[in-house]
mmCIF file of N, CA and C in Angstrom:
data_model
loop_
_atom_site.group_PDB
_atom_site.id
_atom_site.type_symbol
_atom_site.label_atom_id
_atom_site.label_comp_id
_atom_site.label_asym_id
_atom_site.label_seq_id
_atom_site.Cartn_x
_atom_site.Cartn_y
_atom_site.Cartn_z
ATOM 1 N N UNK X 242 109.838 168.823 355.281
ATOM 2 C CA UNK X 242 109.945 167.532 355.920
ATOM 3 C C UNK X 242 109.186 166.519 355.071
ATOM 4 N N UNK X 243 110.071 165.434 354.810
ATOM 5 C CA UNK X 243 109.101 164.461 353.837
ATOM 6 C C UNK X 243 108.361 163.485 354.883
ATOM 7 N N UNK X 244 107.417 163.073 353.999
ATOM 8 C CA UNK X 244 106.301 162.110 354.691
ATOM 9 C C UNK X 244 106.632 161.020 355.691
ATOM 10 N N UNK X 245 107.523 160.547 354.657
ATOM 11 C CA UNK X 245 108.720 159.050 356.104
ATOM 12 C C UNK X 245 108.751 159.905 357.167
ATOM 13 N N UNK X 246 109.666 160.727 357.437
ATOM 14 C CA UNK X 246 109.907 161.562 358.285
ATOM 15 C C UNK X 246 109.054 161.709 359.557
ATOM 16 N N UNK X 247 107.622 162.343 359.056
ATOM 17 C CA UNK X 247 106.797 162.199 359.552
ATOM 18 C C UNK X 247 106.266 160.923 360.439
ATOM 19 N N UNK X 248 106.026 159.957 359.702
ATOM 20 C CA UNK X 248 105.869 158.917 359.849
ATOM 21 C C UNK X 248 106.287 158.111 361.003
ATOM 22 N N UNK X 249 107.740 157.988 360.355
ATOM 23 C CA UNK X 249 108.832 157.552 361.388
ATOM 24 C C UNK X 249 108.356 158.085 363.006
ATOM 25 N N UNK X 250 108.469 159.635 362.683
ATOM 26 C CA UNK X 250 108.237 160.135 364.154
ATOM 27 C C UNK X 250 106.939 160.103 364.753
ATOM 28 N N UNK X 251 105.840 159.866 364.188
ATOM 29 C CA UNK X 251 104.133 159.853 364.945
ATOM 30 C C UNK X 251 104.816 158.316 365.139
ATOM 31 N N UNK X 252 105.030 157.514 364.406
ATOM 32 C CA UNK X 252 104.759 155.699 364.988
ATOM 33 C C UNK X 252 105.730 155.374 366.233
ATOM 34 N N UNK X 253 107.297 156.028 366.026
ATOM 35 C CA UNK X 253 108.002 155.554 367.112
ATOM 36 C C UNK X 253 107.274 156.361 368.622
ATOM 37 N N UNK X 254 106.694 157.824 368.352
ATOM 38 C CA UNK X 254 105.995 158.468 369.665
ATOM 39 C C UNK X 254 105.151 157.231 370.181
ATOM 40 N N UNK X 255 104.211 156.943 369.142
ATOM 41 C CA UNK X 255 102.921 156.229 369.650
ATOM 42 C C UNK X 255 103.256 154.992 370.220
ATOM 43 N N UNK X 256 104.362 154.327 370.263
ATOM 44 C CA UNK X 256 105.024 153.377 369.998
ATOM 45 C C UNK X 256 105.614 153.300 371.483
ATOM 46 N N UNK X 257 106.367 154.692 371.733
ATOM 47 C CA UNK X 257 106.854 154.581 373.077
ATOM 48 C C UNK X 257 105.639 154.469 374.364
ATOM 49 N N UNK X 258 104.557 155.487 373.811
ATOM 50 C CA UNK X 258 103.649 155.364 374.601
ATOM 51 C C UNK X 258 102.879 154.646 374.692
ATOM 52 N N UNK X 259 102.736 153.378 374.188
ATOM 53 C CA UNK X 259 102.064 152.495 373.910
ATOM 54 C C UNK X 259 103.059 151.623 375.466
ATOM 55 N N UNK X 260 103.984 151.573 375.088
ATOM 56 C CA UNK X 260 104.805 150.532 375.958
ATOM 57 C C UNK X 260 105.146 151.471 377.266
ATOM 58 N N UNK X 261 104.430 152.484 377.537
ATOM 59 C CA UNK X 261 104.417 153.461 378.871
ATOM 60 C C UNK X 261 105.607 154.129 379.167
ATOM 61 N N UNK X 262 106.198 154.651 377.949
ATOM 62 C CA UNK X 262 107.243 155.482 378.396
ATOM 63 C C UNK X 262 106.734 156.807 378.882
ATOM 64 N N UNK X 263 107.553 157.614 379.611
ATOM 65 C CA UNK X 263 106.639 159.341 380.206
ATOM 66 C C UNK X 263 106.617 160.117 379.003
ATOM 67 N N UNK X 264 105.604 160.791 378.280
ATOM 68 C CA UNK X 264 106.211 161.509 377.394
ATOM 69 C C UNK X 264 107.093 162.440 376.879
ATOM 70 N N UNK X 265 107.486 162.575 377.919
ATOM 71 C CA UNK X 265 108.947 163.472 378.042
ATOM 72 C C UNK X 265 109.954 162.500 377.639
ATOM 73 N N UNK X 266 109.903 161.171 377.526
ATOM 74 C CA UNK X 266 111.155 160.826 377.136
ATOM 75 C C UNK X 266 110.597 160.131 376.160
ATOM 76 N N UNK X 267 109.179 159.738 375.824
ATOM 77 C CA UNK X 267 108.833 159.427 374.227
ATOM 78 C C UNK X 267 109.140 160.460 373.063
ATOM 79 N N UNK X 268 109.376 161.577 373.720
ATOM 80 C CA UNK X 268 109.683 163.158 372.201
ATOM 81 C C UNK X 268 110.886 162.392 372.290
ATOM 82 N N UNK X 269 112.011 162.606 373.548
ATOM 83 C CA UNK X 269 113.290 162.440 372.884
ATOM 84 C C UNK X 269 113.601 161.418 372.392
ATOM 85 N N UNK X 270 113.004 160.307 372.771
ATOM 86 C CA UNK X 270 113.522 159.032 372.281
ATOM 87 C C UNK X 270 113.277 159.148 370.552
ATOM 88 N N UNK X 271 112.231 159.516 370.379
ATOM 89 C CA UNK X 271 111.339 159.280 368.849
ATOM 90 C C UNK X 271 111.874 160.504 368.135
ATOM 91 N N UNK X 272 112.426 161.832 368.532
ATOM 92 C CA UNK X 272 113.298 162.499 367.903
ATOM 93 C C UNK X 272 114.503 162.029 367.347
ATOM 94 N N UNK X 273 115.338 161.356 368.465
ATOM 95 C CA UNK X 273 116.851 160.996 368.251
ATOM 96 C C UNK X 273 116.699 159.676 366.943
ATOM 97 N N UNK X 274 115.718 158.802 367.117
ATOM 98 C CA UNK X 274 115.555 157.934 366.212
ATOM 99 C C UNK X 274 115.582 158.685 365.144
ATOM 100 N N UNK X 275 114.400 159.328 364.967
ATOM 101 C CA UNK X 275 114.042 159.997 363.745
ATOM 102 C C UNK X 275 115.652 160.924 363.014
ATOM 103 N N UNK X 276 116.414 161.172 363.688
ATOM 104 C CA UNK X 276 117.198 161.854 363.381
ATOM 105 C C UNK X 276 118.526 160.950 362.631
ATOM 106 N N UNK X 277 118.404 159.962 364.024
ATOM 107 C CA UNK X 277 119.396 158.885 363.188
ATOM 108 C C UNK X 277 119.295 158.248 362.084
ATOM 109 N N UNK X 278 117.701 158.011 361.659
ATOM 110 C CA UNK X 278 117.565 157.132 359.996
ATOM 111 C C UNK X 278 117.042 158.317 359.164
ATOM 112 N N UNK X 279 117.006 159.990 359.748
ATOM 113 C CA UNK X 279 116.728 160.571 358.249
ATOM 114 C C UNK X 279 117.945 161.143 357.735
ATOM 115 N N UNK X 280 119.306 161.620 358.461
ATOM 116 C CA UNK X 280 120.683 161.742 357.958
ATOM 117 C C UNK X 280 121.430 160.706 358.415
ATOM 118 N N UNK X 281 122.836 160.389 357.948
ATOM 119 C CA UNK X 281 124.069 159.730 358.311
ATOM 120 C C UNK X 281 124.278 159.615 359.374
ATOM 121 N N UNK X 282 124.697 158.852 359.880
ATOM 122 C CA UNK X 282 125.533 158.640 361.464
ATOM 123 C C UNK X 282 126.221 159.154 361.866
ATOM 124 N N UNK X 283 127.523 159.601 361.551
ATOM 125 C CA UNK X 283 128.510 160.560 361.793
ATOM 126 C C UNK X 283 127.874 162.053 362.148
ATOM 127 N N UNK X 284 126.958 162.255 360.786
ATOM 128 C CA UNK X 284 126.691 163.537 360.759
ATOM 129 C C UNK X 284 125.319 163.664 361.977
ATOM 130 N N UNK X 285 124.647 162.604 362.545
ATOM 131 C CA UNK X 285 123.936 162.540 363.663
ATOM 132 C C UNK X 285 123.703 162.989 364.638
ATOM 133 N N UNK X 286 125.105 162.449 365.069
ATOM 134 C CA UNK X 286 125.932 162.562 366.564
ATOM 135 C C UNK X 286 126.408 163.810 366.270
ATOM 136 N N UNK X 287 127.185 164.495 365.169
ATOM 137 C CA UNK X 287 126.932 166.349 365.409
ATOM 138 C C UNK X 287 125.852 167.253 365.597
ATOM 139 N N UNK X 288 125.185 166.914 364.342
ATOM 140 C CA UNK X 288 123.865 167.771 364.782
ATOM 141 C C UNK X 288 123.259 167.768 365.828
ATOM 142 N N UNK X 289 122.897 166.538 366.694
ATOM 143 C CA UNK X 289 122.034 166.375 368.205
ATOM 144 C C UNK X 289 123.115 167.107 369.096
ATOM 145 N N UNK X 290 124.568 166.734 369.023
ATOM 146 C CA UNK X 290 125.137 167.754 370.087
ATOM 147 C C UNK X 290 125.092 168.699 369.746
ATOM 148 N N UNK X 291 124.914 169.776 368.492
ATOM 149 C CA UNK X 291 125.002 170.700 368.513
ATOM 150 C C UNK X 291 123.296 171.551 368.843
ATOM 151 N N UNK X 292 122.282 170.927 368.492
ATOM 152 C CA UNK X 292 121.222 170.961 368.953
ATOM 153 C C UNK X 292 120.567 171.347 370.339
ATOM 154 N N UNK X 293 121.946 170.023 370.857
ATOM 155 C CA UNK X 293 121.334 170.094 372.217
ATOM 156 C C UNK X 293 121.840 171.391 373.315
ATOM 157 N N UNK X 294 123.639 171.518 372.460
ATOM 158 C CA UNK X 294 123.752 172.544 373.289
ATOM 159 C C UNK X 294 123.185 174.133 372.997
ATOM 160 N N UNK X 295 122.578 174.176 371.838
ATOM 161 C CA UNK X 295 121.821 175.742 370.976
ATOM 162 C C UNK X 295 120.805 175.837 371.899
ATOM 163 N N UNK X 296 120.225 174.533 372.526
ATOM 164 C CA UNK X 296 118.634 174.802 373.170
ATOM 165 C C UNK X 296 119.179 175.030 374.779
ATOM 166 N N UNK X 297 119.488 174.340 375.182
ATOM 167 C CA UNK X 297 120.512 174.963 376.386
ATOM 168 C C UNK X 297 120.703 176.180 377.110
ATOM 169 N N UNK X 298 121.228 177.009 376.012
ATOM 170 C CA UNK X 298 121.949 178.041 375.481
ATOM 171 C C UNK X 298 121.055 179.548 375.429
ATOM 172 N N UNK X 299 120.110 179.121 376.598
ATOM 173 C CA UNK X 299 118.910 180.440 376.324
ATOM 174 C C UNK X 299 118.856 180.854 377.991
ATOM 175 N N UNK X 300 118.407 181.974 377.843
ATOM 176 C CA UNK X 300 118.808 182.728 379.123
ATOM 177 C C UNK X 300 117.295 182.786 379.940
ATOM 178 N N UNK X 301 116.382 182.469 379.000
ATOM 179 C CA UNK X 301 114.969 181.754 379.834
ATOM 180 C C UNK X 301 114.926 180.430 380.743
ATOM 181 N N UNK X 302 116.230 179.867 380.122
ATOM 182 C CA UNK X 302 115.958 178.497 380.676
ATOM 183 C C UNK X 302 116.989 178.330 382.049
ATOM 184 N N UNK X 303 117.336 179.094 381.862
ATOM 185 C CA UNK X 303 118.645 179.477 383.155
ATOM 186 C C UNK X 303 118.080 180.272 384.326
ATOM 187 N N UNK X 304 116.843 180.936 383.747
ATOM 188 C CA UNK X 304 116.131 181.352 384.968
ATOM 189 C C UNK X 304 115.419 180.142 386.382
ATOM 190 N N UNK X 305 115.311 178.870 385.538
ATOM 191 C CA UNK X 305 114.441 178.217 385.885
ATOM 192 C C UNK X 305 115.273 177.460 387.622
ATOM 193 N N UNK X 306 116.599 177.289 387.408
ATOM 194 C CA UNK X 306 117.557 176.687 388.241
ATOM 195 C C UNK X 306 117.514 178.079 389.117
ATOM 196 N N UNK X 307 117.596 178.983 388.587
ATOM 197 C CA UNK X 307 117.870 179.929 390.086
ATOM 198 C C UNK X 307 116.952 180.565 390.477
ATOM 199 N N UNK X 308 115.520 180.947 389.776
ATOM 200 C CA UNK X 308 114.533 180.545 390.731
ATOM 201 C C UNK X 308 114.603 179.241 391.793
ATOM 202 N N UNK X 309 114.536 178.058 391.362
ATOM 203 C CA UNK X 309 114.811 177.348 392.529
ATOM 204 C C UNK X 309 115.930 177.519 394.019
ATOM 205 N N UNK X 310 117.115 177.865 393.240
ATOM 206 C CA UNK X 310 118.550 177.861 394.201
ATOM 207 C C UNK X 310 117.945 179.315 395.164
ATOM 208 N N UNK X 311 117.485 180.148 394.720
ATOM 209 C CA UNK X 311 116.614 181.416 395.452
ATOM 210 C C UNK X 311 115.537 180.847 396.307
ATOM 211 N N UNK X 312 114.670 179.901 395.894
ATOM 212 C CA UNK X 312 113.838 179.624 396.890
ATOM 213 C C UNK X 312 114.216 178.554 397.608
ATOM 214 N N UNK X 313 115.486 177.616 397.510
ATOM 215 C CA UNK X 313 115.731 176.836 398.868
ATOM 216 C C UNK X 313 116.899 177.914 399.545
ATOM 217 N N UNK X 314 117.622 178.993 399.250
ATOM 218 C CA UNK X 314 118.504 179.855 399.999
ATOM 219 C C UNK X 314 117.043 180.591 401.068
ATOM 220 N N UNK X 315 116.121 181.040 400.291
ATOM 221 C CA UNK X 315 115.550 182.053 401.388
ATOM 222 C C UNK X 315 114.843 180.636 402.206
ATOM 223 N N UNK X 316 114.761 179.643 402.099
ATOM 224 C CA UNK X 316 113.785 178.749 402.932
ATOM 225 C C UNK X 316 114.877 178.727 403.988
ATOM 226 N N UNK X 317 116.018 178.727 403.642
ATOM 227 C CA UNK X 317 117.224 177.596 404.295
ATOM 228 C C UNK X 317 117.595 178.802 405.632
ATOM 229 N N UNK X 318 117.535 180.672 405.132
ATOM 230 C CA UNK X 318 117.823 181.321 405.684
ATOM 231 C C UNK X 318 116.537 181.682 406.601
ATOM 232 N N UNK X 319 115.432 181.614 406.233
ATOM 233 C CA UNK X 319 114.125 181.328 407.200
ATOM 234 C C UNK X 319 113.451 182.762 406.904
ATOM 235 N N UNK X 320 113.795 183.534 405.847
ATOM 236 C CA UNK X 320 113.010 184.829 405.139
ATOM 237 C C UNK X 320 111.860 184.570 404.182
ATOM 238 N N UNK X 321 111.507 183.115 403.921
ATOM 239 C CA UNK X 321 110.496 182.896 403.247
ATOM 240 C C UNK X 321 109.240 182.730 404.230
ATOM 241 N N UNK X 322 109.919 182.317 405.554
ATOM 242 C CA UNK X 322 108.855 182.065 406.159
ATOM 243 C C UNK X 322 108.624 183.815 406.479
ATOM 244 N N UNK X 323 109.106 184.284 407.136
ATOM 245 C CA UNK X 323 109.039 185.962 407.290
ATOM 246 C C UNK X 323 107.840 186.541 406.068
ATOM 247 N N UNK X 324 108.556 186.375 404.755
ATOM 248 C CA UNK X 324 107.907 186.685 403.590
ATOM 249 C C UNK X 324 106.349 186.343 403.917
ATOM 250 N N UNK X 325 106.234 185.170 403.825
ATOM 251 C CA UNK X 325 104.674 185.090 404.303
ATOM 252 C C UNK X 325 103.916 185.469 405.435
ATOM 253 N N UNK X 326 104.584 185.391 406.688
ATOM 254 C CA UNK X 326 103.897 186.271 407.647
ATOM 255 C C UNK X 326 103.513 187.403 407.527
ATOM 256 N N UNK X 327 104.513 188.373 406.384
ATOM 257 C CA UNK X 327 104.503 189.790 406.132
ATOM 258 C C UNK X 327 103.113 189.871 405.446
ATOM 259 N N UNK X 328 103.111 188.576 404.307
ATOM 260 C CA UNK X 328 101.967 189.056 403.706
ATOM 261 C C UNK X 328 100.535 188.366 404.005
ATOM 262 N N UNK X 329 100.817 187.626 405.461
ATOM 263 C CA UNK X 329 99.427 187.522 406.082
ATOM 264 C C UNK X 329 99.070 188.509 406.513
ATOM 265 N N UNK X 330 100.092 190.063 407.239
ATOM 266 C CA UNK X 330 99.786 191.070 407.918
ATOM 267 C C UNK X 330 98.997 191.998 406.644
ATOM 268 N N UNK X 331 99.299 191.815 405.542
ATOM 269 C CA UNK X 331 99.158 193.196 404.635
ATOM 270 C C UNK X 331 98.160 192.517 403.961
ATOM 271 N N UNK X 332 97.688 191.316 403.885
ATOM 272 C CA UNK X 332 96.379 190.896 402.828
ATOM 273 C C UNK X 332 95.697 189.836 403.792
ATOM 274 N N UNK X 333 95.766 189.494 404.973
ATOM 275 C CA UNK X 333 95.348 188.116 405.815
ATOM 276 C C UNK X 333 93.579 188.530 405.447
ATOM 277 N N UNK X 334 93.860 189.608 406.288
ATOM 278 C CA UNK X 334 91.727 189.989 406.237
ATOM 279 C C UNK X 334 91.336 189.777 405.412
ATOM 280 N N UNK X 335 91.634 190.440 404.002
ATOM 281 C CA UNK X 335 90.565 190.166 403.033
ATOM 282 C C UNK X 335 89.998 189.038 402.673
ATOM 283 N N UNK X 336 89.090 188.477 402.020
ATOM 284 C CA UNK X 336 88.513 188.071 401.488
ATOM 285 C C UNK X 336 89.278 187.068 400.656
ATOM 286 N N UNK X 337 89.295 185.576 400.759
ATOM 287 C CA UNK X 337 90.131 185.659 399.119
ATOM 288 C C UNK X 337 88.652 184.338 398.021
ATOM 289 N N UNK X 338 89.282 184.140 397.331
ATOM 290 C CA UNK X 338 87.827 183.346 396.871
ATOM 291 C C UNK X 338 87.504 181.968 396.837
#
């Protein structure tokens, strides 16, 4: 990675956060820049879609949605609440810290 490069991307970060963007959308913003003035345009808009769908594309990150869809099904079916009563019966006494 050459130095511009660099550059480019610490000033536009600092840059977003300076003007209070969340930093979650100062990476992407200051990535996509960075991406657009260190290759071609055409060739831009491929690489970021193809980027975006490679990162996507992982079976860690797919856990994350159905953990959720699992914990509003058991809320919705009323076994979460169960779940915890069960384990006030089997750990309530002890001690906790």
């Amino acid at each position: 990675m050459e130095w511009s490069t660099v550059i480019v991307l610490c000033s536009t970060f600092f840059f977003f956060l300076f003007l209070g963007v969340p930093i979650s959308f100062a990476i992407g913003l200051s990535s996509l820049i960075t991406i657009m003035l260190s290759i071609p345009f055409d060739a831009a808009i491929t690489v970021i879609s193809q980027k975006m769908a490679s990162g996507l594309d992982s079976f860690s990150l797919l856990a994350i949605p159905f953990f959720i869809l699992a914990g509003n099904i058991m809320n919705r079916g009323g076994i979460a609440l169960r779940l915890i009563e069960f384990a006030k019966v089997i750990g309530g006494r002890l001690p906790g810290p």
